[in-house]
Coordinates of C-alpha atoms in Angstrom, one line a residue:
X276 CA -60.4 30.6 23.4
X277 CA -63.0 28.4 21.8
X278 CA -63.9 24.9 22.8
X279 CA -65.2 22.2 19.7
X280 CA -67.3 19.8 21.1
X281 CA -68.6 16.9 18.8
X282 CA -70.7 14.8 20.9
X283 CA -72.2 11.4 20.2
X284 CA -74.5 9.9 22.5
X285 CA -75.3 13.5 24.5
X286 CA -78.0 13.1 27.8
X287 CA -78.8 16.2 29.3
X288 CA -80.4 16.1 32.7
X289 CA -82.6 18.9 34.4
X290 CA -81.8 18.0 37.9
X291 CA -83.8 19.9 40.6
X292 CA -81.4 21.3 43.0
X293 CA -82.8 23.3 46.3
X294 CA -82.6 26.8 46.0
X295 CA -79.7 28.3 47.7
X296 CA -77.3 31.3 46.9
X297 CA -74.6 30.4 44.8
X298 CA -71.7 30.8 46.5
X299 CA -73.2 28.3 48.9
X300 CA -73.5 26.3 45.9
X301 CA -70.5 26.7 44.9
X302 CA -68.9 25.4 48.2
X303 CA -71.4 22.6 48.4
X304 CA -69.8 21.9 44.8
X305 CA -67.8 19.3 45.3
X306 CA -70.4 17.0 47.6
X307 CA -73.2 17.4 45.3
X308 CA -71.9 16.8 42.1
X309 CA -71.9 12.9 42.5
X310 CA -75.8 12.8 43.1
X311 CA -75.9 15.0 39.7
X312 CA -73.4 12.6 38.1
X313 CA -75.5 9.5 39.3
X314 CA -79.0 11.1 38.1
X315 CA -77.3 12.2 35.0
X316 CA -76.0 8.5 34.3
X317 CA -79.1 6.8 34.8
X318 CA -80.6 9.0 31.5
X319 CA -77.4 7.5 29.4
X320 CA -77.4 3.9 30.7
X321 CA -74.5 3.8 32.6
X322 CA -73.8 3.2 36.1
X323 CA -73.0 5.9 38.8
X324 CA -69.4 5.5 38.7
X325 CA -67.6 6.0 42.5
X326 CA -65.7 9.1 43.6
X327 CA -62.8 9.3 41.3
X328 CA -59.6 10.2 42.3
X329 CA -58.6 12.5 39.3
X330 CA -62.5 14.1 40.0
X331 CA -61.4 18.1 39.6
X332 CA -63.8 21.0 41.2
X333 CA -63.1 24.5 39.4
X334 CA -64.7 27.1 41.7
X335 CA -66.6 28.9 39.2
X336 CA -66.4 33.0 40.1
X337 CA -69.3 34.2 37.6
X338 CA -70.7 37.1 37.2
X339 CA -74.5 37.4 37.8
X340 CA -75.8 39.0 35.2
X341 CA -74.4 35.9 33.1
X342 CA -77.1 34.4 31.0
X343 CA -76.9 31.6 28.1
X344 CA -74.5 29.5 29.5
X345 CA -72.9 27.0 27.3
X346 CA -70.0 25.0 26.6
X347 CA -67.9 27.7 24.7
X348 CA -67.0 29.1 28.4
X349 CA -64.6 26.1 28.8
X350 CA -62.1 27.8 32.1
X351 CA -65.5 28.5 34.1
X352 CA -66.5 24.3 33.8
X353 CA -66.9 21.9 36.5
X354 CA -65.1 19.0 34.2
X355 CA -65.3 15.3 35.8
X356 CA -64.2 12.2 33.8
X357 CA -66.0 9.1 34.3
X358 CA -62.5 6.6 34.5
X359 CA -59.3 6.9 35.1
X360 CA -57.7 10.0 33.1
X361 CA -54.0 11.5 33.2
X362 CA -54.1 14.9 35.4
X363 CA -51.5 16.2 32.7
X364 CA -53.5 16.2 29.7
X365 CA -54.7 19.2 28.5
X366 CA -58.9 19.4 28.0
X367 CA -58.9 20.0 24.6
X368 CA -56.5 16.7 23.3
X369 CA -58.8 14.6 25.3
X370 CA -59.2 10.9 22.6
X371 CA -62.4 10.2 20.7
X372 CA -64.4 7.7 23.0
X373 CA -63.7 8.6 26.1
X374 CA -66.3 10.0 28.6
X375 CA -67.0 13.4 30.4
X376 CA -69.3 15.0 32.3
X377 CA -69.5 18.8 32.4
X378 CA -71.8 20.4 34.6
X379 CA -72.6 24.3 35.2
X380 CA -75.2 26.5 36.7
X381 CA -78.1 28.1 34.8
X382 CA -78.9 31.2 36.0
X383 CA -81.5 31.5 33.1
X384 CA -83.9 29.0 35.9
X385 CA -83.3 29.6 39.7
X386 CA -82.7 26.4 41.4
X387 CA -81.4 24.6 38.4
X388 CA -78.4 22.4 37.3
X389 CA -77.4 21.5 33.7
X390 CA -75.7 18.4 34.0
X391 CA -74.7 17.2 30.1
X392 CA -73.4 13.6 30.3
X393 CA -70.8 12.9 27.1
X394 CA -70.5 8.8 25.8
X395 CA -67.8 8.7 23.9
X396 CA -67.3 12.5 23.6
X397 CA -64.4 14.5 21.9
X398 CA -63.2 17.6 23.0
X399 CA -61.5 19.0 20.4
X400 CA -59.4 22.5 19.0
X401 CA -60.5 23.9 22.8
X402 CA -58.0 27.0 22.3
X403 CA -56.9 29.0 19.0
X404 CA -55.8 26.2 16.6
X405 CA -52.2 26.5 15.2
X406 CA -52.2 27.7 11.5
X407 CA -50.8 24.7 8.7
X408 CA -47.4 25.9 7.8
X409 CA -47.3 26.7 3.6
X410 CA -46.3 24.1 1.2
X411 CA -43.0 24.1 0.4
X412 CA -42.0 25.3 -3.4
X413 CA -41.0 22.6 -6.0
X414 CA -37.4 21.9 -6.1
X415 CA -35.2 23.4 -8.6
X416 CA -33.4 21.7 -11.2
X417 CA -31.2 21.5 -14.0
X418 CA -31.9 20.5 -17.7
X419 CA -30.6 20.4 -20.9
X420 CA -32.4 20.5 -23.8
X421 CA -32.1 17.2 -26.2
X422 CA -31.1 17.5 -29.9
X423 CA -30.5 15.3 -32.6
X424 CA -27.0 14.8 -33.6
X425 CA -24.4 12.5 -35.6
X426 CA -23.0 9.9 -32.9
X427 CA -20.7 7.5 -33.1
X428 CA -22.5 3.9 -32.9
X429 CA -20.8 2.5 -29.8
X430 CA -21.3 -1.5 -30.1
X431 CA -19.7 -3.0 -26.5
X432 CA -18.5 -6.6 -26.8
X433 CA -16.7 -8.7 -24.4
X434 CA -13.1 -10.0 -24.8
X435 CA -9.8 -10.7 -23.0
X436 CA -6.5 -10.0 -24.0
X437 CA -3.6 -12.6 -25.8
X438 CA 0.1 -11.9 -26.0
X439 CA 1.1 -11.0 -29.7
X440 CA 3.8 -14.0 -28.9
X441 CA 3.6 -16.5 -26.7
X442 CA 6.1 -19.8 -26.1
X443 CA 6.0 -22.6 -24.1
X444 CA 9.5 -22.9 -22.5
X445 CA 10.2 -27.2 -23.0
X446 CA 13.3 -29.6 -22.6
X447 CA 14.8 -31.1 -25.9
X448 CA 16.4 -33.6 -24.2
X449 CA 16.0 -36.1 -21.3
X450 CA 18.1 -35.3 -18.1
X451 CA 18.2 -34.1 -14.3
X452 CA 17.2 -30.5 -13.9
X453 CA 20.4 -28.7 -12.5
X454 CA 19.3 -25.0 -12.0
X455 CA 17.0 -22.5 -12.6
X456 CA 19.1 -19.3 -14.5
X457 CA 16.5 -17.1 -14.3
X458 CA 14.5 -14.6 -12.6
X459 CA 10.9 -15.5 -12.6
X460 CA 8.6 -12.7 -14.2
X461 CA 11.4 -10.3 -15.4
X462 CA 11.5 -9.8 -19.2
X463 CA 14.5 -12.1 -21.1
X464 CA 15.8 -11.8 -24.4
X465 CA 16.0 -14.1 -27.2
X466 CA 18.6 -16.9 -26.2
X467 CA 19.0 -16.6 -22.6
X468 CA 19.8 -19.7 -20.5
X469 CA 16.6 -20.2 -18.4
X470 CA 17.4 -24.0 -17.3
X471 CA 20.9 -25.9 -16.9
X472 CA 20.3 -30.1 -17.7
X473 CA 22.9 -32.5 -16.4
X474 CA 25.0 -32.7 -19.4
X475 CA 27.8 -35.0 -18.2
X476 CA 26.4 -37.8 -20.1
X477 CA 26.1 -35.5 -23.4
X478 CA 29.5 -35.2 -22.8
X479 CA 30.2 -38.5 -23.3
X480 CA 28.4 -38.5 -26.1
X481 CA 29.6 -35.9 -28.2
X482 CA 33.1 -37.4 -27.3
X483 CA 32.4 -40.7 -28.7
X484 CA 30.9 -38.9 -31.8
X485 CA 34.6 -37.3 -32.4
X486 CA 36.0 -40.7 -31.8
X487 CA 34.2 -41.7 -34.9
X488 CA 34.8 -39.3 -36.8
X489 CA 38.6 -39.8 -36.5
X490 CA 37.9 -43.8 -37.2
X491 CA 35.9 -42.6 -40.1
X492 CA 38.3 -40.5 -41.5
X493 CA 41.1 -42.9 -41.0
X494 CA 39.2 -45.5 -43.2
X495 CA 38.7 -43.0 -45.6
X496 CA 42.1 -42.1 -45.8
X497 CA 43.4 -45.9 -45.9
X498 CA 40.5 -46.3 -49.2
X499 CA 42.3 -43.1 -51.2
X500 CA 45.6 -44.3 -50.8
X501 CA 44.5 -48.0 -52.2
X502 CA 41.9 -46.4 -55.3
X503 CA 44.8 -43.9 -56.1
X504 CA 47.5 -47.0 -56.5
X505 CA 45.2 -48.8 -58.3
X506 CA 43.9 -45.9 -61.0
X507 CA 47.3 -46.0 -63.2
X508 CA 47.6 -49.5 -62.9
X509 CA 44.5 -50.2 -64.9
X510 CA 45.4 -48.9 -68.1
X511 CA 48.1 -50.9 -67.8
X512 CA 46.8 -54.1 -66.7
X513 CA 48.8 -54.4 -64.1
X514 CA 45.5 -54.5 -61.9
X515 CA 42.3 -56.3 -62.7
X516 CA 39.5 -54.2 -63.1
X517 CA 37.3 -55.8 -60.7
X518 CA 39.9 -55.1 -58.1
X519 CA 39.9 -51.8 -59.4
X520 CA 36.4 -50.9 -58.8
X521 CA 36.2 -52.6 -55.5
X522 CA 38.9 -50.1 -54.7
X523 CA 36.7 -47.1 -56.0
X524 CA 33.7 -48.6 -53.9
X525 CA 35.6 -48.5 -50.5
X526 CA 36.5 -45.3 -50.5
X527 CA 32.9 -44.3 -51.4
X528 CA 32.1 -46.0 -48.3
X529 CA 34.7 -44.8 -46.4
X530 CA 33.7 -40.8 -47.4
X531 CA 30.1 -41.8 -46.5
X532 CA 31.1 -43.2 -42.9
X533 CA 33.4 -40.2 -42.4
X534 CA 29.5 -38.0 -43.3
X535 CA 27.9 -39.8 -40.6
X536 CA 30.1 -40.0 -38.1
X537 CA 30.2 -36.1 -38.3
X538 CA 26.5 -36.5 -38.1
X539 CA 26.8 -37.8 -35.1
X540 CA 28.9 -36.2 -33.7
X541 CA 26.3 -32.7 -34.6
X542 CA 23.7 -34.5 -33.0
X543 CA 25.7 -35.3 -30.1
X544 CA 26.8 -31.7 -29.5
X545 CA 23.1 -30.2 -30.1
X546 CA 22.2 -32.4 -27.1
X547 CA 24.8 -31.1 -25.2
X548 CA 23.8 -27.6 -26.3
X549 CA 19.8 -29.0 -25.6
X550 CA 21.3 -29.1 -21.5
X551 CA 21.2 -25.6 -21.2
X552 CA 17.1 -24.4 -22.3
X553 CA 17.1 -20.9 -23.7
X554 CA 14.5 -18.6 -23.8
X555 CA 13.3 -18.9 -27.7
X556 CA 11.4 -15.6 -28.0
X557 CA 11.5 -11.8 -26.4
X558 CA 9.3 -10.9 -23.4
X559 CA 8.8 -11.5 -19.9
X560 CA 9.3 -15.0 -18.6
X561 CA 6.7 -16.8 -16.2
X562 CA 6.7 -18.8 -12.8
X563 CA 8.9 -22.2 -13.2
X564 CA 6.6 -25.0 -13.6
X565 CA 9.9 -27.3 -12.3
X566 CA 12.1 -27.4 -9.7
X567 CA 15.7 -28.4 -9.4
X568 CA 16.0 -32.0 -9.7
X569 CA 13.1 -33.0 -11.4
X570 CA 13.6 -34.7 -14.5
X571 CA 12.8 -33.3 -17.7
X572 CA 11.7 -35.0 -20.8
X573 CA 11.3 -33.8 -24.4
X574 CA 8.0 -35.6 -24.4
X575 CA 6.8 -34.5 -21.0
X576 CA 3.4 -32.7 -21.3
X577 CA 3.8 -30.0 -18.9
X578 CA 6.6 -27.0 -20.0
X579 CA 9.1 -25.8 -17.8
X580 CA 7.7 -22.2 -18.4
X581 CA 6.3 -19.4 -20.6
X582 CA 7.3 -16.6 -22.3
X583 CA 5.0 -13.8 -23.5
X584 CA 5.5 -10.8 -25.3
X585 CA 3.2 -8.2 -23.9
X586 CA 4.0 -5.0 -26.1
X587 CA 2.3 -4.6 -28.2
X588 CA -0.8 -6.8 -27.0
X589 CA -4.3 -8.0 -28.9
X590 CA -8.0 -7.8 -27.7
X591 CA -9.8 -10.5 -29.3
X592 CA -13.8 -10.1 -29.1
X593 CA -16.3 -12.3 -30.0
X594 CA -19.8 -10.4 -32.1
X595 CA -22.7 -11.7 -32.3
X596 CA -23.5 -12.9 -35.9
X597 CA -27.0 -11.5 -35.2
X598 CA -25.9 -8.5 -34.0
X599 CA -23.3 -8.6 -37.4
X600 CA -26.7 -9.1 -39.7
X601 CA -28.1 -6.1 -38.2
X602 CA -25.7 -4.1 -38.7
X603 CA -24.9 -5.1 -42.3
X604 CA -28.5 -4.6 -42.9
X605 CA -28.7 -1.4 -41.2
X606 CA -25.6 0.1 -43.9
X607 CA -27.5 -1.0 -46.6
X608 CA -30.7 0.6 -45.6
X609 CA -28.3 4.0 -45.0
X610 CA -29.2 4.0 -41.2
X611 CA -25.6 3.5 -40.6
X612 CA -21.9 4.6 -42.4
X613 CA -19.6 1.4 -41.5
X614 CA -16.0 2.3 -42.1
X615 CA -13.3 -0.2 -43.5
X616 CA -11.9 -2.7 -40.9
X617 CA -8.4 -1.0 -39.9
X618 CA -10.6 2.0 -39.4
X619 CA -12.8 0.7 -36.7
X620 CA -11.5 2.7 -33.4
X621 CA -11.6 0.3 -30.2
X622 CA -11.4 1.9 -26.7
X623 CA -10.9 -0.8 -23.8
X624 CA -12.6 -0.6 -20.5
X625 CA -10.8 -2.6 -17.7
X626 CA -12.3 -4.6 -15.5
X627 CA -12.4 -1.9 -12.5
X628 CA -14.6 0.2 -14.8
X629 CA -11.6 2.5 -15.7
X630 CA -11.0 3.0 -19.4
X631 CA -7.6 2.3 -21.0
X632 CA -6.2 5.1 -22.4
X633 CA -4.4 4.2 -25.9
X634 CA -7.0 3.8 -28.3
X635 CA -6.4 0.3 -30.5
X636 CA -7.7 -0.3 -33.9
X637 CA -8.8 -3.4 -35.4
X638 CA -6.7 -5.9 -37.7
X639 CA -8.4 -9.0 -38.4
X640 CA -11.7 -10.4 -38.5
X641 CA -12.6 -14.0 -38.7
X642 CA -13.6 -15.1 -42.2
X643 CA -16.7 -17.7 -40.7
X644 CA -18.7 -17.6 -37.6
X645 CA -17.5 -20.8 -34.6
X646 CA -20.9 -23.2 -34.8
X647 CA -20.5 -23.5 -31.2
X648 CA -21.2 -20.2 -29.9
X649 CA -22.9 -18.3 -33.0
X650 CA -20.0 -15.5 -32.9
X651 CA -17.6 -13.9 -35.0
X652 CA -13.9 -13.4 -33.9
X653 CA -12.4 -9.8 -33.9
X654 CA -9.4 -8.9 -32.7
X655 CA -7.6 -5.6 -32.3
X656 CA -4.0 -4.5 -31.5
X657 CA -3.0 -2.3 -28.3
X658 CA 0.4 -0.9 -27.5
X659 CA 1.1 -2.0 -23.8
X660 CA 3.8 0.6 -22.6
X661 CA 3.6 0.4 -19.2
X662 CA 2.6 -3.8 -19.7
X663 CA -0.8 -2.9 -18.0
X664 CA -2.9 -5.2 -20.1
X665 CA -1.6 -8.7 -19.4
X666 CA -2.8 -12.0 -20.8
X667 CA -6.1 -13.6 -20.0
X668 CA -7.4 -10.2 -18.7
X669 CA -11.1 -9.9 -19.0
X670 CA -12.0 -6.2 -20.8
X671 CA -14.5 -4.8 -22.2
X672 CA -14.2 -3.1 -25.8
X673 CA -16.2 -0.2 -27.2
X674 CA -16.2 -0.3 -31.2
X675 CA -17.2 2.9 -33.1
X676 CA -19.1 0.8 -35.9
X677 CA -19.8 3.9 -37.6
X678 CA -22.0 7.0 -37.1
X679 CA -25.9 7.3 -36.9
X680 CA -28.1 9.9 -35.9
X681 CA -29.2 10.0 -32.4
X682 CA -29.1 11.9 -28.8
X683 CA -26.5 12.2 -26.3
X684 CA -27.0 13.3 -23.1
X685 CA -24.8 13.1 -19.7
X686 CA -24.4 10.2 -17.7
X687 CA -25.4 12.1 -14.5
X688 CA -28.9 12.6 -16.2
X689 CA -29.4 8.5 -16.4
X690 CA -30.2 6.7 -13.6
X691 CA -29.3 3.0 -14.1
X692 CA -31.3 0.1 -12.0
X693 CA -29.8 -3.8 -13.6
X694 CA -30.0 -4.0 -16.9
X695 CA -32.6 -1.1 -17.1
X696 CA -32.0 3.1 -17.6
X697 CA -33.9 5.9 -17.3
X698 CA -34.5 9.8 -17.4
X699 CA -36.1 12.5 -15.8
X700 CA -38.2 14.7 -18.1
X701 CA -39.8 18.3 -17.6
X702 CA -42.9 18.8 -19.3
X703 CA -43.9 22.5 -20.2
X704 CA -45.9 22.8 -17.4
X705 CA -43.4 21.6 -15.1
X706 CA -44.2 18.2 -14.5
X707 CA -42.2 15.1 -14.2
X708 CA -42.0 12.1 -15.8
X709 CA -39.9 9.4 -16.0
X710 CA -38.7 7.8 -19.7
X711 CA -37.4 4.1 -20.2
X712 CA -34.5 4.9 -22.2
X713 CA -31.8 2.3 -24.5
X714 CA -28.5 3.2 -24.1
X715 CA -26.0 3.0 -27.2
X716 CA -22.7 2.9 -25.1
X717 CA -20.4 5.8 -24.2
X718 CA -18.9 9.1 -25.8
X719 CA -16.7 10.9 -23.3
X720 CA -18.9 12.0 -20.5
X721 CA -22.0 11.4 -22.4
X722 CA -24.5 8.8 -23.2
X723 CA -25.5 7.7 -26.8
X724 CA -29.0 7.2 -26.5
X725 CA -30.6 5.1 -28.8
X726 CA -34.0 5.0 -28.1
X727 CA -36.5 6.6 -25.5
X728 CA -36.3 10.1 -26.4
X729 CA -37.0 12.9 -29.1
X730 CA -35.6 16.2 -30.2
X731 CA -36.7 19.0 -27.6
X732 CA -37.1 17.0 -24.4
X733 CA -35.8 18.6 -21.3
X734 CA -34.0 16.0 -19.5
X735 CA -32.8 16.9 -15.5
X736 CA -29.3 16.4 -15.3
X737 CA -29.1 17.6 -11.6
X738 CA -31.9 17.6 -8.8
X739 CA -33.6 14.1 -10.2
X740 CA -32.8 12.5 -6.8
X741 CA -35.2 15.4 -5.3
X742 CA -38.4 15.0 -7.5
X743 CA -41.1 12.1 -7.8
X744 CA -42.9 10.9 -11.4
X745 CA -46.2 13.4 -11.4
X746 CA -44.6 15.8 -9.3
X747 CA -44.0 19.6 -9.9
X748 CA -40.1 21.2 -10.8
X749 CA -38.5 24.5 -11.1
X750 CA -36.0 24.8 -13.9
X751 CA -33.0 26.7 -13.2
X752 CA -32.8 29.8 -14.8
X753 CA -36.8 30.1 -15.2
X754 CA -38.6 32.7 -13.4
X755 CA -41.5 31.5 -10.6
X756 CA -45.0 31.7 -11.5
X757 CA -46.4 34.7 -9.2
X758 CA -48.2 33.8 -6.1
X759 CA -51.6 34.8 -5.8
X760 CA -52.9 36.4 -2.8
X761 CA -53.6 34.1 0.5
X762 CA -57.2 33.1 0.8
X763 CA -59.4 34.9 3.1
X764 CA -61.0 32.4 6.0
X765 CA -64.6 31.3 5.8
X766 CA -67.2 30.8 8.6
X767 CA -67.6 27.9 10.5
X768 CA -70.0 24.6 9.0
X769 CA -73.4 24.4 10.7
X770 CA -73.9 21.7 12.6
X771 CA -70.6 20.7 13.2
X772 CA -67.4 21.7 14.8
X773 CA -65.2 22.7 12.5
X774 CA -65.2 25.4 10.5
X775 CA -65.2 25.1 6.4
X776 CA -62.3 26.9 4.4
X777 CA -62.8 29.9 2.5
X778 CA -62.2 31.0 -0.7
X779 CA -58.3 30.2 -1.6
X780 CA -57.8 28.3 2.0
X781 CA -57.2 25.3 3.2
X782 CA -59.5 23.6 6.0
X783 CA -59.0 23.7 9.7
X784 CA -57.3 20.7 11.5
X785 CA -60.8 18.7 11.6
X786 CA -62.5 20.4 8.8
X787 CA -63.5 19.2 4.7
X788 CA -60.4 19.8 2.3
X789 CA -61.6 22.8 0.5
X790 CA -60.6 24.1 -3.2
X791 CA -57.5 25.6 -3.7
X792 CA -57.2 29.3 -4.5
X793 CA -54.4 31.2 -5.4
X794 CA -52.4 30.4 -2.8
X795 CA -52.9 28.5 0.4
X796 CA -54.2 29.9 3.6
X797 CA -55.8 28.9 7.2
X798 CA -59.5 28.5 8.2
X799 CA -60.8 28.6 11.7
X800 CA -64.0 28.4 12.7
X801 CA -66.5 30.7 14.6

């Protein structure tokens, strides 16, 4: 067992004790070591301090040919704390600052006491100090190498989707809403009832229509009979002709009254026909705006309901005309191969995050760019079996503008934080270091990485959430560099307590960092 002391503010008093046999000494201990303590406090500037209750007398049994005593014999001590102290704690974890007294016999002088008074003393590593456990290896981690390749150029836009057809459902005539025919949000066909009008007073009217018709007709039958008595009659002069051709003029008008009054009467029955509101397109109908009742105007602003047809369905996006100008310049610089417009592949990504699986294509793009927000309209169509995609949904749409060269890498390799990615990089000698990287959008399981990165950089795919920037990695699949043998433990510093390292070790608990070795090992002190 060895005891560290490092002192500050060390008396150490001769005191002249009468000369009795030890043993006697010993028993007379515990009486005389508080006129030691008292004579030994006076040297350090400090007050006698009373009897203390946690005072603790260790019968020293020594042998008597014992010479040199010192500190290092730290069982065969008469230990006294000036203050209060905890009984439990052990000698050698006593805190910096606090005061002791240790007093023993010399047996070098008869009749003599060293009595060392400590202010602010340490007692530290008293006992065999435990070794510092080995540093633990890097972690290991996977990486792929990074190679330049063709990619698709993924440009991501915005958009929500429109129904290929869309109709608002409105009254053509004016009349009492009877009832709803109609199941709200099943699909309907071309020309099924939706709404029933009142049509008692259409009715009427297309009756009165036929009524004049027939009077109409009548007329016109009455003006024949008279222009065809009066035609022979002429050339004989039996008839003037100006009677003649006022006969010839009434039944004109007669034919023309018989025309409108079956004008009317078409009118009349399309109003009738108006009372019952058919669906005038496909697709599935919406919620009823109207309720039974209410009255329902042709010039009312609010439509009785919707119909849209949602297969197929269009994606319309607005592009940047920026974002449009760099891309035109980059395929006429040859960065980039842009293929014609129906050739443009569009992949949709829904607003869980989940993509859409048909892929659509586009089929228009707007001739100008809208002054108010700077951007040009695209739209592409999408089959919608399973009526997934509905109107107004807000998407997400992945054009493959092309090819260009560039990296991909897999999406568990970047870590994303806002608006900002990064990767992990091994260098050769194992280090890591962290790369802002610009991500291109999405091809399968991979990201298209635009920028950030060159040909031959080892990016971690797995283990990045166990390594720090600077610090050291295993790749899997590489072998260990070989340890070197532990270092050998060198002799304690002189003039203090704790010893330095040796060659290849590290330093005690309360020692000076020494260099490394080959590999790690303990130092104690002598």
């Amino acid at each position: 067992m060895v005891c560290l002391v490092t002192p500050t503010a060390v008396a150490i008093s001769s005191i002249d004790a009468p000369d009795i046999p030890w043993r006697q000494k010993a028993v007379r201990a515990p009486s005389s070591t508080r006129s030691l303590i008292a004579a030994a406090s006076s040297r350090v500037g400090r007050p006698a301090p009373r009897r203390s209750p946690h005072f603790k007398s260790v019968a020293p049994r020594f042998p008597r040919n014992v010479i040199n005593w010192s500190a290092k014999k730290c069982t065969t001590q008469l230990i006294c704390r000036i203050g209060a102290v905890q009984k439990s704690a052990p000698a050698r974890a006593r805190p910096l600052g606090e005061s002791f007294v240790i007093i023993a016999p010399s047996f070098g002088r008869p009749g003599r006491t060293l009595v060392v008074v400590a202010g602010a003393l340490a007692l530290a590593s008293c006992g065999g100090g435990a070794e510092q456990p080995p540093a633990p290896p890097p972690p290991l981690v996977s990486v792929v190498t990074i190679q330049a390749q063709t990619v698709p150029n993924i440009i991501e836009l915005p958009g929500r989707i429109e129904a290929v057809r869309s109709a608002e459902v409105r009254a053509r005539t004016d009349g009492i809403i009877e009832r709803r025919l109609y199941q709200e949000g099943t699909d309907v066909r071309e020309g099924t009832p939706l709404f029933l009008i009142d049509p008692r007073d259409k009715r009427a009217a297309v009756q009165q229509a036929r009524a004049a018709v027939q009077r109409a007709e009548a007329t016109r039958v009455n003006a024949r009979q008279v222009y065809e008595r009066y035609r022979p009659l002429i050339s004989e002069r039996a008839v003037s002709a100006q009677e003649f051709e006022a006969a010839q003029a009434t039944l004109r008008q007669a034919e023309a009254s018989v025309a409108d009054a079956r004008a009317a009467l078409t009118r009349a029955e399309l109003e009738l026909s108006y009372a019952t509101v058919r669906a005038p397109i496909s697709g599935r109908v919406g919620r009823a705006q109207v309720t039974e009742g209410a009255l329902a105007s042709a010039t009312q602003a609010t439509p009785l309901t919707t119909i849209e047809q949602l297969t197929p369905v269009y994606a319309v996006f607005a592009q940047s005309s920026t974002e449009l100008q760099t891309l035109l310049t980059r395929a006429r610089n040859g960065e980039l191969k842009l293929p014609t417009l129906t050739g443009v592949e569009v992949r949709l990504i829904l607003e869980s995050g989940e993509e859409y699986g048909p892929v659509g294509r586009l089929n228009f793009a707007d001739l100008s760019v809208d002054p108010a927000t700077g951007s040009q309209v695209l739209r592409a169509s999408f089959v919608n079996p399973d009526r997934r995609l509905l109107p107004g949904q807000f998407v997400r749409g992945r054009l493959s503008a092309g090819t260009v060269n560039g990296f991909m890498v897999p999406q568990r390799a970047v870590q994303i934080a806002g608006s900002n990615a990064s990767v992990s990089v091994v260098a050769q000698d194992g280090s890591v270091s962290t790369r802002q990287v610009q991500l291109g959008g999405q091809s399968g399981a991979n990201w298209i990485i635009r920028s950030g990165l060159k040909a031959g950089d080892r990016v971690i795919t797995e283990g990045w959430q166990k390594v720090q920037p600077g610090g050291k990695v295993r790749v899997q699949g590489e072998q260990p560099a070989a340890a070197g043998a532990p270092g050998r433990a060198g002799p304690a510093g002189q003039g203090g307590a704790a010893g330095q390292p040796g060659q290849g070790g590290t330093a005690a608990q309360s020692g000076q960092p020494g260099q490394p070795g080959a590999a790690n090992g303990p130092a104690s002190g002598r």
